[in-house]
Amino acid sequence: MKSLHVSTTINGDPVEFICDPDEPLLDVLRNRLHLTGAKEGCGTGDCGACSVTVNGRLVCSCLVLGAEVDGAVITTIEGMADGDQLHPLQRAFIDGAAFQCGVCTPGILVAAKALLEKNPDPTDEEVRYWLAGNLCRCTGYDKIIAAVQVAAAEMRGA
Amino acid sequence: MALDEAKRNFRYVGSRPNRPDGVDKVTGRAQYGADATAPGMLTAVILRSPHAHARIKSIDTSAAEAIPGVRAVITGADFMRSDDDFLRDVQENCMARDVALYDGHAVAAVAATTPAIAKAALRAIVVDYEVLPHVTDVDAAMQPGAPVVLAGRALENVPAGMSENVTHSCEFGHGDLTAGFAKADLVIERSFKTAATHQGYIEPHACLASATADGKADLWCCTQGHFFVRTLCSAMLGMEASQLRVTASEIGGGFGGKTTVFIEPVALALSRKSGRPVKLVMTRDEVFRATGPTISSSMDIKIGMTKDGRITAGEATLRYSGGAFPNATVDMGAQAGFAAYDLEAVRTHGWNVLTNRPKEAAYRAPGAPQAIYAVESVVDELCQKLGLDPLTVRLKNAARKGTLSSYGPTFNEIGLVATLEAAKAHPHYTAPLGPNQGRGLSCGFWFNFGGNTCVSLNINTDGTVGVTEGNPDIGGSRASISLMAAEELGIPYENIRTIVADTNSLGYNDVTDGSRVTFAVGLATIKAARDAINKMKSRAAQVWGIDADAVEWVDGAAVPAGANAGKFPPLTLADIAANSPQTGGPIAGHHEVNVDGAGVSFGVHLVDVEVDPETGFTKILRYTIFQDAGKAVHPDYVEGQMQGGAVQGIGWALNEEYIYGKDGRLQNPGFLDYRIPVASDLPSIETVILEIPNPGHPYGVRGVGETPIVPPLAALANAVSRAAGVRMTELPMSPPRILAALKG
């Protein structure tokens, strides 16, 4: 298989890489670009630990090919904080003890940010359904839902 | 170390500061098992048996080895063959020797320059299998004439004439069962089954091994216990422990499933053979087929009760299967089954049975949820049939201080009655229920554990402190350890940084298991802090020219006491630290101990459900947990343990199961078909922490991590049974199973 050359933007930076035609974006991010914040929990799109956004759309990066993102704008967990300023979601997750092992946390934060961009004032039910694609085995989700609501309120200026 | 009776007003312990690894984990900076790389690194993959049971007649690796880019191929023959049964079982579970014992059992492995080449090489390995008859059901495996999984492994306590798959039996209890049942107004006997479930950590097993030609090696891996990993791997590879340094990565969940090795010895052997660093990461399919799971069970329970709710006798027979290798998990089930009750007559019998399933790994309170599910289901049915309130009945029969427990010891201070009373007083217990709704409750229990622990505490010259411990942090324990160090030293939490060190940096630390870390590592940290305080008092005494005995430690400072009181201004920790080069050099505290005195833990869960009679679907309406934490060091993470454990138990009760086909192959090795609870399945999980101090810890701490997975199985079964009007006796209570029960 001949490698492909791809030009893209990741977390605001211009990035070029080569990848195999069948190589998932997740493998490109982790193995070629050393952006290991996105995790592989399943490789089949069932756990959400590899969540990133591509052109603003929330996706499982294990289900997207590296070859598909030529010209796209990608954001990962590594692009969530603004320099040394954490995003309100990141702060709320730390303050609210919304993770234990933390391996699902990057994917959940990326997904929660995508939710709040669409719906700045979700109900708990809406948060629970939006995050239903992100598995967490440690917390029982309770503190995650609460932390998303704390961040949402802060972002609304409430 | 006994409870410090004077210590009741805590300054830091009991507060909720941010965890030290918080920013790392919300920014993607935290390094988990699969996140490490090394120059020249190879990628390894494992070939697994497609058969439930097959003799390996030959393995031809020559074609794989000839592929450019393939640097090493290994099989079971590349490992030492240990004379020790335990070690040989762990090793042969990592890679089969002569016989593949379950679908997914590793038979060979390849390391190559790219993942694509490694996978191509796997396809080029030729294994000649002779397929053998298999058995995956525990009851079928006990029958005479069942296919024998491993011959010659039955212990002496197994009666002659049983299937060779029965490897072990146990019995616990006291009193006269016949007389006890004779006193009962109602005796109920029921049989139950529970499916095997997986720990379901989101991070698959992953490691990076680097061995050198002079016999040394470094291993980076996600594990609950890197010292134990060193013990196992060095024995399998014939290395001295000192030559193998193991570093624990951040760990993406374990729940008991990362207390042993699966891929680490394989990666080390490949690295040794290739002379290159080797990274090995499991796929989710491999995690399901070849790691974990918990035991599957088949159980008979008989309990007698008087009309006024006194339990007169209880008996349980437990048949557990932990897969293809012997284990004694049934002992813990047989000990825990009736632990919540003060009984005159109780007997439990346990049997371990081999099946062609993956080797069981610990899963949060291993062995207890199944037995307690069955016992608590029968207690609930007795209450229903006798028209008694299930909480009142449990209070009437509750174990308390002085109770001779069903497994032998007499209980010290325990919190069961307090948790039951808290549940009874909670508004949840009397809230109204609608049609097709039911309320269930269950007690839960876990022994808890102490174990080998070694901690160093270094006083930095700027007045801050570094704590070095050896137990991977699976749920915020570094925060709890820092809190206890802050409490003891009298300096702010923020001035302390706790790290988990590699195997070369400390003496042996037992695995992060048994809910031991906050209890045992906390205890050792408190002792290490006291050791450092004694040294700092000596330094102050030296400066003041008085006896060290005449110095006290108050609020983070040495103060002259007794006859010298008030003669010198206090010297703070920072003062003493800054001056340490002039008073004798660096100051550090240490403590090494095999900790005893873990306090047992009880919890009570209440749940309301609604069962849809059309679909058999169960919706959880409300869930409340009551648990004795002894002393909640960081309440956020105590609540987190309670909530997370409960939700794992909910998954076990309603959805999760290993499903084997007639061919003995696992049919659902992925998160789509093995469905763990997601956020939209659940309501908020309310928590109520009770604090009945453990006499065996200076601050009264008990382990909290395991008990919460125990009650949900019966709490859900009792709620569903009451809502559906039919007693459920098999887990999981998936919609088809509930529909079948409704149709009778």
Short mmCIF file of C-alpha atoms in Angstrom, two decimals, chain A:
data_model
loop_
_atom_site.label_atom_id
_atom_site.label_comp_id
_atom_site.label_asym_id
_atom_site.label_seq_id
_atom_site.Cartn_x
_atom_site.Cartn_y
_atom_site.Cartn_z
CA MET A 1 0.00 0.00 0.00
CA LYS A 2 1.34 3.39 -0.94
CA SER A 3 1.30 6.00 1.82
CA LEU A 4 -0.77 9.12 1.35
CA HIS A 5 0.24 12.69 2.08
CA VAL A 6 -2.31 14.70 4.06
CA SER A 7 -2.39 18.42 4.97
CA THR A 8 -4.62 19.46 7.82
CA THR A 9 -5.00 21.83 10.76
CA ILE A 10 -4.89 20.39 14.26
CA ASN A 11 -5.59 22.56 17.31
CA GLY A 12 -4.85 25.61 15.17
CA ASP A 13 -1.49 24.39 13.90
CA PRO A 14 -0.81 23.48 10.27
CA VAL A 15 0.11 19.78 10.23
CA GLU A 16 1.23 17.47 7.46
CA PHE A 17 1.55 13.74 7.75
CA ILE A 18 1.74 10.61 5.69
CA CYS A 19 -0.41 7.61 6.48
CA ASP A 20 -1.50 4.28 5.07
CA PRO A 21 -4.78 4.38 3.14
CA ASP A 22 -6.46 2.18 5.79
CA GLU A 23 -4.99 3.93 8.82
CA PRO A 24 -7.49 5.35 11.32
CA LEU A 25 -7.17 9.02 12.26
CA LEU A 26 -6.74 7.87 15.87
CA ASP A 27 -3.57 5.96 14.94
CA VAL A 28 -2.28 8.97 13.02
CA LEU A 29 -2.87 11.25 16.00
CA ARG A 30 -1.37 8.89 18.54
CA ASN A 31 1.42 7.12 16.69
CA ARG A 32 2.55 9.62 14.06
CA LEU A 33 1.79 12.98 15.68
CA HIS A 34 2.24 11.91 19.35
CA LEU A 35 -1.09 13.45 20.32
CA THR A 36 -1.86 10.66 22.78
CA GLY A 37 -4.68 12.44 24.61
CA ALA A 38 -7.26 10.62 22.49
CA LYS A 39 -7.40 7.01 23.71
CA GLU A 40 -8.27 3.73 22.04
CA GLY A 41 -10.75 1.94 24.27
CA CYS A 42 -12.33 -0.26 21.62
CA GLY A 43 -11.39 0.69 18.06
CA THR A 44 -14.99 0.11 16.99
CA GLY A 45 -16.71 3.39 17.84
CA ASP A 46 -18.44 2.03 20.95
CA CYS A 47 -16.61 3.79 23.80
CA GLY A 48 -15.95 7.39 22.74
CA ALA A 49 -12.50 7.58 24.35
CA CYS A 50 -11.01 8.70 21.02
CA SER A 51 -13.49 11.57 20.49
CA VAL A 52 -12.22 14.58 18.50
CA THR A 53 -13.93 17.11 16.29
CA VAL A 54 -13.42 17.27 12.53
CA ASN A 55 -14.67 20.51 11.00
CA GLY A 56 -16.66 21.07 14.18
CA ARG A 57 -18.34 17.68 14.12
CA LEU A 58 -17.87 15.28 17.03
CA VAL A 59 -16.48 11.95 15.78
CA CYS A 60 -14.82 8.81 17.05
CA SER A 61 -11.37 9.17 15.51
CA CYS A 62 -11.04 5.38 15.35
CA LEU A 63 -13.83 5.40 12.74
CA VAL A 64 -12.32 8.12 10.55
CA LEU A 65 -9.44 7.47 8.20
CA GLY A 66 -6.40 9.69 8.29
CA ALA A 67 -6.77 9.97 4.54
CA GLU A 68 -10.21 11.58 4.99
CA VAL A 69 -9.05 14.66 6.85
CA ASP A 70 -7.07 16.41 4.11
CA GLY A 71 -7.95 20.09 4.38
CA ALA A 72 -10.00 19.56 7.54
CA VAL A 73 -9.82 21.42 10.84
CA ILE A 74 -9.36 19.04 13.76
CA THR A 75 -9.48 19.71 17.47
CA THR A 76 -8.34 17.25 20.12
CA ILE A 77 -8.14 17.37 23.91
CA GLU A 78 -4.66 18.87 23.56
CA GLY A 79 -6.27 21.95 22.01
CA MET A 80 -8.91 22.50 24.65
CA ALA A 81 -7.03 24.71 27.11
CA ASP A 82 -5.99 28.19 26.01
CA GLY A 83 -2.30 28.22 26.86
CA ASP A 84 -2.13 27.94 30.62
CA GLN A 85 -5.86 28.71 30.99
CA LEU A 86 -7.96 25.60 31.37
CA HIS A 87 -11.36 25.48 29.68
CA PRO A 88 -14.28 25.82 32.15
CA LEU A 89 -15.13 22.16 31.52
CA GLN A 90 -11.61 21.10 32.42
CA ARG A 91 -11.72 23.13 35.63
CA ALA A 92 -15.17 21.83 36.53
CA PHE A 93 -14.04 18.23 36.03
CA ILE A 94 -11.09 18.73 38.40
CA ASP A 95 -13.08 20.71 40.98
CA GLY A 96 -15.97 18.25 40.87
CA ALA A 97 -13.88 15.05 40.99
CA ALA A 98 -15.58 14.02 37.76
CA PHE A 99 -13.05 11.30 36.95
CA GLN A 100 -11.18 8.56 38.72
CA CYS A 101 -8.81 6.78 36.34
CA GLY A 102 -9.23 9.57 33.80
CA VAL A 103 -8.77 7.51 30.64
CA CYS A 104 -12.24 8.34 29.31
CA THR A 105 -11.93 11.98 30.40
CA PRO A 106 -10.38 13.45 27.22
CA GLY A 107 -13.15 11.97 25.09
CA ILE A 108 -15.86 13.08 27.48
CA LEU A 109 -14.49 16.62 27.65
CA VAL A 110 -14.33 16.88 23.86
CA ALA A 111 -17.89 15.53 23.60
CA ALA A 112 -19.21 17.80 26.36
CA LYS A 113 -17.65 20.86 24.72
CA ALA A 114 -19.37 19.93 21.45
CA LEU A 115 -22.68 19.65 23.33
CA LEU A 116 -22.37 23.05 25.01
CA GLU A 117 -21.52 24.69 21.69
CA LYS A 118 -24.85 23.43 20.32
CA ASN A 119 -26.87 23.66 23.51
CA PRO A 120 -25.51 26.02 26.17
CA ASP A 121 -28.26 25.17 28.67
CA PRO A 122 -28.96 21.43 28.50
CA THR A 123 -31.08 19.49 30.96
CA ASP A 124 -29.41 16.64 32.88
CA GLU A 125 -31.31 14.26 30.62
CA GLU A 126 -29.89 15.92 27.52
CA VAL A 127 -26.36 15.71 28.94
CA ARG A 128 -26.86 12.03 29.75
CA TYR A 129 -28.11 11.22 26.24
CA TRP A 130 -25.41 13.30 24.53
CA LEU A 131 -22.71 11.50 26.53
CA ALA A 132 -24.28 8.06 26.06
CA GLY A 133 -21.59 7.32 23.48
CA ASN A 134 -18.81 7.87 26.01
CA LEU A 135 -18.22 4.95 28.33
CA CYS A 136 -16.91 5.57 31.83
CA ARG A 137 -16.43 2.54 34.05
CA CYS A 138 -15.24 4.34 37.20
CA THR A 139 -17.64 7.09 38.19
CA GLY A 140 -21.19 5.95 37.50
CA TYR A 141 -21.42 9.25 35.53
CA ASP A 142 -22.97 11.21 38.42
CA LYS A 143 -20.15 13.66 38.99
CA ILE A 144 -19.56 13.94 35.23
CA ILE A 145 -23.10 15.19 34.63
CA ALA A 146 -22.80 17.60 37.55
CA ALA A 147 -19.46 18.96 36.32
CA VAL A 148 -20.81 19.56 32.80
CA GLN A 149 -23.68 21.55 34.32
CA VAL A 150 -21.30 23.61 36.47
CA ALA A 151 -19.22 24.46 33.39
CA ALA A 152 -22.34 25.19 31.32
CA ALA A 153 -23.58 27.63 33.95
CA GLU A 154 -20.20 29.35 34.09
CA MET A 155 -20.02 29.60 30.29
CA ARG A 156 -23.52 31.11 30.18
CA GLY A 157 -22.35 33.66 32.71
CA ALA A 158 -24.96 32.40 35.12
#
